[in-house]
Backbone as JSON, one array per atom type, in Angstrom:
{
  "sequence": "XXXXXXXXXXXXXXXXXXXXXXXXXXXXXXXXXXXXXXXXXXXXXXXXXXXXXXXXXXXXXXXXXXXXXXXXXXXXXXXXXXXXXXXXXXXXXXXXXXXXXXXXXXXXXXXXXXXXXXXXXXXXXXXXXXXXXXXXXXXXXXXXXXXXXXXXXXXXXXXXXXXXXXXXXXXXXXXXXXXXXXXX",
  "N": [[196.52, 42.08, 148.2], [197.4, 41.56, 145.55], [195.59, 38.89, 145.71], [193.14, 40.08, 144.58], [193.14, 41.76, 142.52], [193.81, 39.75, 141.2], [191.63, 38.21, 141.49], [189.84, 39.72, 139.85], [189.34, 38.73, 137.38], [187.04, 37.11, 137.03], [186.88, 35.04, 138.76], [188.67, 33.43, 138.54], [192.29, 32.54, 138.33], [195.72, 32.94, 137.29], [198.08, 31.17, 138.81], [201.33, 31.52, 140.07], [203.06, 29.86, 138.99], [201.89, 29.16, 136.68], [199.44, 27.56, 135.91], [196.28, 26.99, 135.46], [193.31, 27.6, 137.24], [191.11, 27.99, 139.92], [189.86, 30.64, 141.92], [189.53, 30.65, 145.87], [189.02, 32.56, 147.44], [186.09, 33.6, 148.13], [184.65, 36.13, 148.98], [186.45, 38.19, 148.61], [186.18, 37.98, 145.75], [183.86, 38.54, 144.56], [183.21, 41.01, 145.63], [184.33, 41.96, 143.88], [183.46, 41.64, 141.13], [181.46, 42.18, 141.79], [181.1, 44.92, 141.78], [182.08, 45.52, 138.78], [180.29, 44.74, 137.27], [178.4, 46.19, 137.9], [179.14, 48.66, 137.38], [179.95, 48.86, 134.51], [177.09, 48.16, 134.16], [176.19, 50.55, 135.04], [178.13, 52.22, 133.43], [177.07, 51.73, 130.94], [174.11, 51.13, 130.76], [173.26, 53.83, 131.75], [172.16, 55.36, 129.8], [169.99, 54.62, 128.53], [168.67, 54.19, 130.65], [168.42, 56.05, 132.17], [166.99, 57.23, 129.09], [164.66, 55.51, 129.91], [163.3, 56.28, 132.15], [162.85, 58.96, 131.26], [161.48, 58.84, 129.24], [159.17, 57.82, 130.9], [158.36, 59.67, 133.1], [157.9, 61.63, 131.15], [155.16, 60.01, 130.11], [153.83, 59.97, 132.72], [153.77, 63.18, 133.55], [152.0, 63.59, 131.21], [149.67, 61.89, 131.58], [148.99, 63.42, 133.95], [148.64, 65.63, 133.33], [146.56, 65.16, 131.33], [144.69, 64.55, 133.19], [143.84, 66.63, 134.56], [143.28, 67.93, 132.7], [140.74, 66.9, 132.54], [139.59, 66.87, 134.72], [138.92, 69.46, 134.93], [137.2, 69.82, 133.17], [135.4, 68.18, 134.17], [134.21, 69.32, 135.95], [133.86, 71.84, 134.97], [131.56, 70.62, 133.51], [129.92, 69.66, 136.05], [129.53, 72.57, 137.05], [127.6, 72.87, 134.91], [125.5, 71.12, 135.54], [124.72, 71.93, 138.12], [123.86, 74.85, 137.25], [121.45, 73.84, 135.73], [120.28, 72.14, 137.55], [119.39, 74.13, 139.15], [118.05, 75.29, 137.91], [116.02, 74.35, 137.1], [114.61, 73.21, 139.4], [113.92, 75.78, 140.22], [111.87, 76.19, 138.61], [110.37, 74.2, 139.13], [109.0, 74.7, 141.73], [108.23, 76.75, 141.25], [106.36, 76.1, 139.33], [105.11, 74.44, 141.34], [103.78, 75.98, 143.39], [102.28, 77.46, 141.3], [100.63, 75.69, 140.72], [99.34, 75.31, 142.85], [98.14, 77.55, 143.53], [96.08, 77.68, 141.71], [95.17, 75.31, 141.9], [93.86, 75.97, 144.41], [91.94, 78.28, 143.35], [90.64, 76.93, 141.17], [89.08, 75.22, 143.19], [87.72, 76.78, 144.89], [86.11, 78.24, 142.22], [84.6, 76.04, 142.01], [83.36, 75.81, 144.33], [81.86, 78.09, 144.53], [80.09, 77.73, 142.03], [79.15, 75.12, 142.76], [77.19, 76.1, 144.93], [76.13, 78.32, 143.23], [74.5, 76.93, 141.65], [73.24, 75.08, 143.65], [72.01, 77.4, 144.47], [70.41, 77.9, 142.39], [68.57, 75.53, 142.16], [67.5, 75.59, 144.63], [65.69, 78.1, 143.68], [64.18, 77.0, 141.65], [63.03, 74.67, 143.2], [61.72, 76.21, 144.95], [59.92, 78.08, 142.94], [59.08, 75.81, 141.64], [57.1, 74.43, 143.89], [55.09, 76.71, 144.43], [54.01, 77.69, 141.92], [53.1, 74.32, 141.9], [51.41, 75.01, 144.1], [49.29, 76.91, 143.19], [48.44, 76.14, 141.3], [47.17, 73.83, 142.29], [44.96, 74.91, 143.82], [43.95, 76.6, 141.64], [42.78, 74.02, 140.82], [41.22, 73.59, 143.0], [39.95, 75.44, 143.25], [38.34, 75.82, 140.96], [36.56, 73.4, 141.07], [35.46, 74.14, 142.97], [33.92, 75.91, 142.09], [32.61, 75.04, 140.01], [30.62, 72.93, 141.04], [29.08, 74.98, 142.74], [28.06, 76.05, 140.8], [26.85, 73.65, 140.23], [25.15, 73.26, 142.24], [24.09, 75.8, 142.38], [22.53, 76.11, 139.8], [21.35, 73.88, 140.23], [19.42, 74.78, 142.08], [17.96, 76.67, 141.1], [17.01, 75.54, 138.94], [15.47, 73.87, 140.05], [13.74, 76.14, 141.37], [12.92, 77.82, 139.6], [10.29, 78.76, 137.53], [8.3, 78.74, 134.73], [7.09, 81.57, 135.05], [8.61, 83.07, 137.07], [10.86, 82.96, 135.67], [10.81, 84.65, 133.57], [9.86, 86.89, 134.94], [12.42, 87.47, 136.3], [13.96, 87.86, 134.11], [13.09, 89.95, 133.03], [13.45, 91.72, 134.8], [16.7, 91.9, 134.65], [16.28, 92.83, 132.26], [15.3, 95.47, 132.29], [17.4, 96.18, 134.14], [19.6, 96.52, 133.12], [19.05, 98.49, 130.71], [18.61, 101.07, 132.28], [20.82, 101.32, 132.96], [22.26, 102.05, 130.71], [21.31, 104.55, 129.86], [22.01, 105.74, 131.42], [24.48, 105.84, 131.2], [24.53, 107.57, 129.08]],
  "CA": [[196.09, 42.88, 147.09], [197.31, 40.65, 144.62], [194.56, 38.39, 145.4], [191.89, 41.04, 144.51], [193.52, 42.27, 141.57], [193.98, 38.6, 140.07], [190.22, 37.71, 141.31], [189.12, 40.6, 139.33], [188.86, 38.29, 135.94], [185.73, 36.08, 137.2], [186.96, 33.42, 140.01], [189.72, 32.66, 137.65], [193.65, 33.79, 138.48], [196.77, 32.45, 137.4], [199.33, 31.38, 139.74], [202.94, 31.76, 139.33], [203.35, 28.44, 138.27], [201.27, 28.8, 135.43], [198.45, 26.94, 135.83], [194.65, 26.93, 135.54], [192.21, 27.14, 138.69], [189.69, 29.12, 140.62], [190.13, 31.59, 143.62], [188.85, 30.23, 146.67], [188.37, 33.46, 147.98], [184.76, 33.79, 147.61], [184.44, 37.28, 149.16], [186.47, 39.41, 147.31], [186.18, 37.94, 144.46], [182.45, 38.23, 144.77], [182.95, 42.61, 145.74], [185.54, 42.52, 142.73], [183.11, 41.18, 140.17], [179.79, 42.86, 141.39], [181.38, 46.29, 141.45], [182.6, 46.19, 137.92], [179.1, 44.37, 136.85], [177.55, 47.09, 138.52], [180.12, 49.96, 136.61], [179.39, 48.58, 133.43], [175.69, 48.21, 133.91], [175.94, 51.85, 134.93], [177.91, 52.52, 132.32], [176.3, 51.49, 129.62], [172.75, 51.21, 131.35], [172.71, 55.05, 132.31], [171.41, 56.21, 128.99], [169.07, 53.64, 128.68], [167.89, 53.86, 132.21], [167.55, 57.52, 131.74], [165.58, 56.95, 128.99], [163.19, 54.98, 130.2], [162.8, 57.13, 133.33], [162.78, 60.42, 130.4], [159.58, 58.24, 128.64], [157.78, 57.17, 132.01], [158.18, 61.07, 133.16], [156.52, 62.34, 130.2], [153.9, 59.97, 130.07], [153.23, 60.67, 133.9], [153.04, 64.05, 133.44], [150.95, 63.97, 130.22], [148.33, 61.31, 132.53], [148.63, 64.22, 134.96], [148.01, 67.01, 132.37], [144.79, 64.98, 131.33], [143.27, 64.32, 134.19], [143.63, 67.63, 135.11], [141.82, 68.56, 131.53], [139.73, 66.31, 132.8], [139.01, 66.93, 136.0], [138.3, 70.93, 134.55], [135.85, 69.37, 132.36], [134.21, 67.65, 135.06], [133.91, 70.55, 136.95], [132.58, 72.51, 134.0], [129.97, 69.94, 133.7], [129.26, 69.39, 136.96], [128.84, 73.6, 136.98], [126.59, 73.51, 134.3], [124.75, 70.53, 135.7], [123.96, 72.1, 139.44], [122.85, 76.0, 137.14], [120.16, 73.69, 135.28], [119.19, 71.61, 138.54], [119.02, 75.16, 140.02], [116.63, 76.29, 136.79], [114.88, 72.96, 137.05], [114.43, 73.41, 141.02], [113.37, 76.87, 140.56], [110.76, 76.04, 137.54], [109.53, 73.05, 139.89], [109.02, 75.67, 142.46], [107.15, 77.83, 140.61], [104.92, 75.55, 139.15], [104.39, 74.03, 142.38], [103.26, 77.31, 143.51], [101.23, 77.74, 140.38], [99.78, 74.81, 140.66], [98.54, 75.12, 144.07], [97.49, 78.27, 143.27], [95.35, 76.99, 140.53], [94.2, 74.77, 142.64], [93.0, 76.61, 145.26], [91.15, 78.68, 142.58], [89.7, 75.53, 140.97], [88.16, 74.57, 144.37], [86.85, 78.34, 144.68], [85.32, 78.23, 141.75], [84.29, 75.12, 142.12], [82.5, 75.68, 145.3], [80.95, 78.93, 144.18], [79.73, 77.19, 140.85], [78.61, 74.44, 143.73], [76.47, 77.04, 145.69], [75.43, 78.93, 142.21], [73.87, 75.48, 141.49], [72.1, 75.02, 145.0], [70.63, 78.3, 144.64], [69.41, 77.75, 141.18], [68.18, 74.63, 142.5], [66.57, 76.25, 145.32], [64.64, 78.4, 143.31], [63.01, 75.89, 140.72], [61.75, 74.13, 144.31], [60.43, 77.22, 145.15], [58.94, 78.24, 141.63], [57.66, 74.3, 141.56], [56.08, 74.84, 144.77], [54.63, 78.0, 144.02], [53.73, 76.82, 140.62], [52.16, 73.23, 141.88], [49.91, 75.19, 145.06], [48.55, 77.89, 142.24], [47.77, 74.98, 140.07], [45.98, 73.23, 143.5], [44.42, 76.0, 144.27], [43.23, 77.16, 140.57], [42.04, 73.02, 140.54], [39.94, 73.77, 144.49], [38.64, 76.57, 142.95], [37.22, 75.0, 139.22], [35.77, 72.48, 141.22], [34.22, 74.33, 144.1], [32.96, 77.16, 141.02], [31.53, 73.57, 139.18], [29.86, 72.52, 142.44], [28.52, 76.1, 143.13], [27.72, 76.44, 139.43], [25.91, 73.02, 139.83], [24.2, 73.65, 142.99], [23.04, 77.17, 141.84], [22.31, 75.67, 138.35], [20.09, 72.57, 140.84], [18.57, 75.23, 142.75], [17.18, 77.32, 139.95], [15.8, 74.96, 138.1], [14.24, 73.1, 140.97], [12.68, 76.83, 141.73], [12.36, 78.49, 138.36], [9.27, 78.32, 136.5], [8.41, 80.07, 133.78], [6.83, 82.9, 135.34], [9.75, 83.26, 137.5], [11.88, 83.19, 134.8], [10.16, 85.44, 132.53], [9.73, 88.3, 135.67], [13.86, 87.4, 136.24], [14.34, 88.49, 132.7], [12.39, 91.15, 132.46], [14.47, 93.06, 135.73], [17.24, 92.29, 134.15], [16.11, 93.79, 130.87], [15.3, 97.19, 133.13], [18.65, 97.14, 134.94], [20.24, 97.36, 131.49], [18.05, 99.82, 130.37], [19.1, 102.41, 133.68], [22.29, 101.3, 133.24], [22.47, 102.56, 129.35], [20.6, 105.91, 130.23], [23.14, 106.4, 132.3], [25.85, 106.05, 130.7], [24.66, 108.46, 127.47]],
  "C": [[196.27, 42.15, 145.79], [196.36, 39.4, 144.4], [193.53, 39.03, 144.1], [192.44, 41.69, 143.32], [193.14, 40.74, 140.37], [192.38, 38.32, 139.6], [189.75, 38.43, 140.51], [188.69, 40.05, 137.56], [188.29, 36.81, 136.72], [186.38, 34.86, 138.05], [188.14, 32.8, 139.35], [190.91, 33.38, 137.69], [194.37, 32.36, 137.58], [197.99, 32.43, 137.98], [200.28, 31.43, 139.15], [203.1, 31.01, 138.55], [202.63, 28.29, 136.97], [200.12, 27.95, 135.02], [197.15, 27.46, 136.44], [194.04, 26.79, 136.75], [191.48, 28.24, 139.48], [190.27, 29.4, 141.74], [188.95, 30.74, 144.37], [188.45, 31.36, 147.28], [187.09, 34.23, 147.6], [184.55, 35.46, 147.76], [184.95, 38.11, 148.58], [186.69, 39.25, 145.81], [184.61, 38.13, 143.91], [182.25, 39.87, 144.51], [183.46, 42.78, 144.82], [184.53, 42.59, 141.82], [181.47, 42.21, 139.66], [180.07, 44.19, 141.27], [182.26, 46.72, 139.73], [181.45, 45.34, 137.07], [178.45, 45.7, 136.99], [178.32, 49.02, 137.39], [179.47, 49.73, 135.69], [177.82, 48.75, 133.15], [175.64, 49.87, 134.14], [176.47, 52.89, 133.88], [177.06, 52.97, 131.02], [174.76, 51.39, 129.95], [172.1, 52.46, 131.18], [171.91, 55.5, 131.47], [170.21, 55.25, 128.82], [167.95, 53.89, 129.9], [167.23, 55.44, 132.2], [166.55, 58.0, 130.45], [164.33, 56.43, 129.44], [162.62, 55.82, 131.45], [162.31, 58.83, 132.52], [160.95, 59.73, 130.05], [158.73, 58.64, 130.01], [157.57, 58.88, 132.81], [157.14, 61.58, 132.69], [155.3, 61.53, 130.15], [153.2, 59.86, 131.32], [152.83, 62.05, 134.07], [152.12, 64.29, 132.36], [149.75, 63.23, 130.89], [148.6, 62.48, 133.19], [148.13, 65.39, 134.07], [146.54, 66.42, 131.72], [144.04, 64.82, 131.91], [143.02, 65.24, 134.6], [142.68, 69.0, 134.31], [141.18, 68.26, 131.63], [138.79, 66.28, 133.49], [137.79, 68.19, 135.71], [136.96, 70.42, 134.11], [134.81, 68.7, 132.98], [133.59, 68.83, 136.4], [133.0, 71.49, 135.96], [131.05, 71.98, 133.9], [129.05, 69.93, 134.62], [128.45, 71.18, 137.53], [127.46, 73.71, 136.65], [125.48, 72.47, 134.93], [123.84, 71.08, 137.12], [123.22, 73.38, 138.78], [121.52, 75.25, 136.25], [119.2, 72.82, 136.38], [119.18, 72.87, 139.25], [117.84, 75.94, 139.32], [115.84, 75.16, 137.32], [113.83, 73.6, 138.4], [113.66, 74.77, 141.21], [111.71, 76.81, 139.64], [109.93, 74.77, 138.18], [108.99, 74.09, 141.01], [107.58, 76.46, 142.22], [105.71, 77.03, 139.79], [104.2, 74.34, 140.24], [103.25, 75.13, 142.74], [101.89, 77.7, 143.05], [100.39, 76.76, 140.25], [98.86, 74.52, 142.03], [97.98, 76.33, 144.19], [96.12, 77.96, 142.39], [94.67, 76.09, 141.14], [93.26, 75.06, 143.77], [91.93, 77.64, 144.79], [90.4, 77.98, 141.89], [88.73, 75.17, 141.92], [87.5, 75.7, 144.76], [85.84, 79.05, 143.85], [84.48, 77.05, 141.75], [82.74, 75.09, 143.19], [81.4, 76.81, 145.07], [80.06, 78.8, 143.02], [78.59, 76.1, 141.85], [76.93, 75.17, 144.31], [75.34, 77.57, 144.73], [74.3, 77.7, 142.13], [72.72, 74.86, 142.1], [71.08, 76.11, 144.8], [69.28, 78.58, 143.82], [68.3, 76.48, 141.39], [67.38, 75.12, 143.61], [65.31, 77.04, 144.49], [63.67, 77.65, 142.63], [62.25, 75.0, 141.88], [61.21, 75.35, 144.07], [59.64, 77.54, 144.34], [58.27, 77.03, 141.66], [57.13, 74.03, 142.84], [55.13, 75.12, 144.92], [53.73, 77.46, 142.76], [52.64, 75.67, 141.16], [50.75, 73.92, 143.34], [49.22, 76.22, 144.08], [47.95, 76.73, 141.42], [47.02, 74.1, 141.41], [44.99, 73.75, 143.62], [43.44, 76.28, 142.86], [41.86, 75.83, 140.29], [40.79, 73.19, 141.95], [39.03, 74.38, 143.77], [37.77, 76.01, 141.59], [36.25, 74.27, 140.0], [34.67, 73.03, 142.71], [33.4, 75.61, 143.12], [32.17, 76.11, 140.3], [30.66, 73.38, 140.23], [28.79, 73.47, 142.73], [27.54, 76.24, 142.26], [26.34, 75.31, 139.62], [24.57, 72.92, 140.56], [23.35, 74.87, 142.87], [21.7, 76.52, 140.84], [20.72, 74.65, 139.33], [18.69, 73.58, 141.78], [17.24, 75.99, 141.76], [16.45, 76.74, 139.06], [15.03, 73.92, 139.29], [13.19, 74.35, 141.72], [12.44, 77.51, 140.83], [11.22, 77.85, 137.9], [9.2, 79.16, 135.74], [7.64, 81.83, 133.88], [7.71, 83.47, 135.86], [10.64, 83.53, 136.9], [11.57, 84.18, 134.09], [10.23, 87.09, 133.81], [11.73, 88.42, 135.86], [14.45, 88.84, 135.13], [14.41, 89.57, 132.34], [13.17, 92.76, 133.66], [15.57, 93.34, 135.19], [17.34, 93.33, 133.11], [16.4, 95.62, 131.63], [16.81, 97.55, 133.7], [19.24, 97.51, 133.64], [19.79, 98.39, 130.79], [18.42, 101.17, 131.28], [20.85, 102.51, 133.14], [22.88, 101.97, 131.5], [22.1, 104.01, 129.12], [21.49, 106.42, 130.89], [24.47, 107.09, 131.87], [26.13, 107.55, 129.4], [24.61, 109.79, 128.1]]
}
């Protein structure tokens, strides 16, 4: 025990004799030294040490108190972000909808505008049909009433003479004559 008492000032005793020199006993001069290193540092350390563990506390829980304002806030956001992709989604929706509505009424009128078109088109054939055989027809007839006209016209004067013509005349005159008596 008197070792371990002496070792207790750093590897360094003094023997009886009075002289200077180092403990050879490594081991307990080794448990002597680190357990009153170790006192001291706890000593005098503790407040220290418990500060810094008081700091690193608080600013662990203040990182934990913001991420957790943080987190809220990402949750708020991310709320408000799924009720406007749920407006969006619903307003895409609807003007899908409306737009394929709209389109299927586009192509409805479309086709009945189509049709209107044909039929109007149908008729102007038929009116220019109609139209070009009346105008054929009005041209047959001019030219077979010219023809008639000219063959009458060739006959009459290749058999009129003027006695002929003059007795012609003169029936006529009489039918008009009956025919004026008649009438009064």
């Amino acid at each position: 025990m008197k070792n371990i008492t002496d070792s207790f000032l750093c590897f360094i005793y003094w023997p009886s004799a009075g002289s200077f020199g180092f403990d050879t006993d490594i081991l307990a001069t080794n448990l002597i030294n680190l357990s009153v290193v170790l006192g001291v540092l706890i000593f005098f350390g503790k407040g220290v040490l418990s500060d810094l563990l008081d700091n690193r506390k608080q600013r662990i829980l203040r990182t934990i108190r913001n991420s957790e304002e943080l987190r809220e806030a990402a949750v708020e956001q991310l709320e408000k972000a799924r009720a406007r992709l749920r407006k969006v989604e619903t307003e895409a929706d609807r003007f899908r909808v409306n737009g394929y509505s709209e389109i299927e009424r586009e192509k409805l009128n479309l086709i009945n505008s189509i049709y209107t078109t044909l039929e109007q088109f149908e008729n102007y054939k038929n009116e220019t049909i109609h139209f070009e055989q009346q105008r054929a027809i009005n041209q047959v007839q001019q030219k077979v009433l010219q023809q008639a006209l000219q063959g009458a016209l060739g006959t009459l004067n290749s058999c009129l003479n003027n006695e002929l013509h003059l007795r012609t005349i003169g029936a006529n005159i009489d039918m008009f004559g009956a025919m004026k008596e008649k009438n009064n």
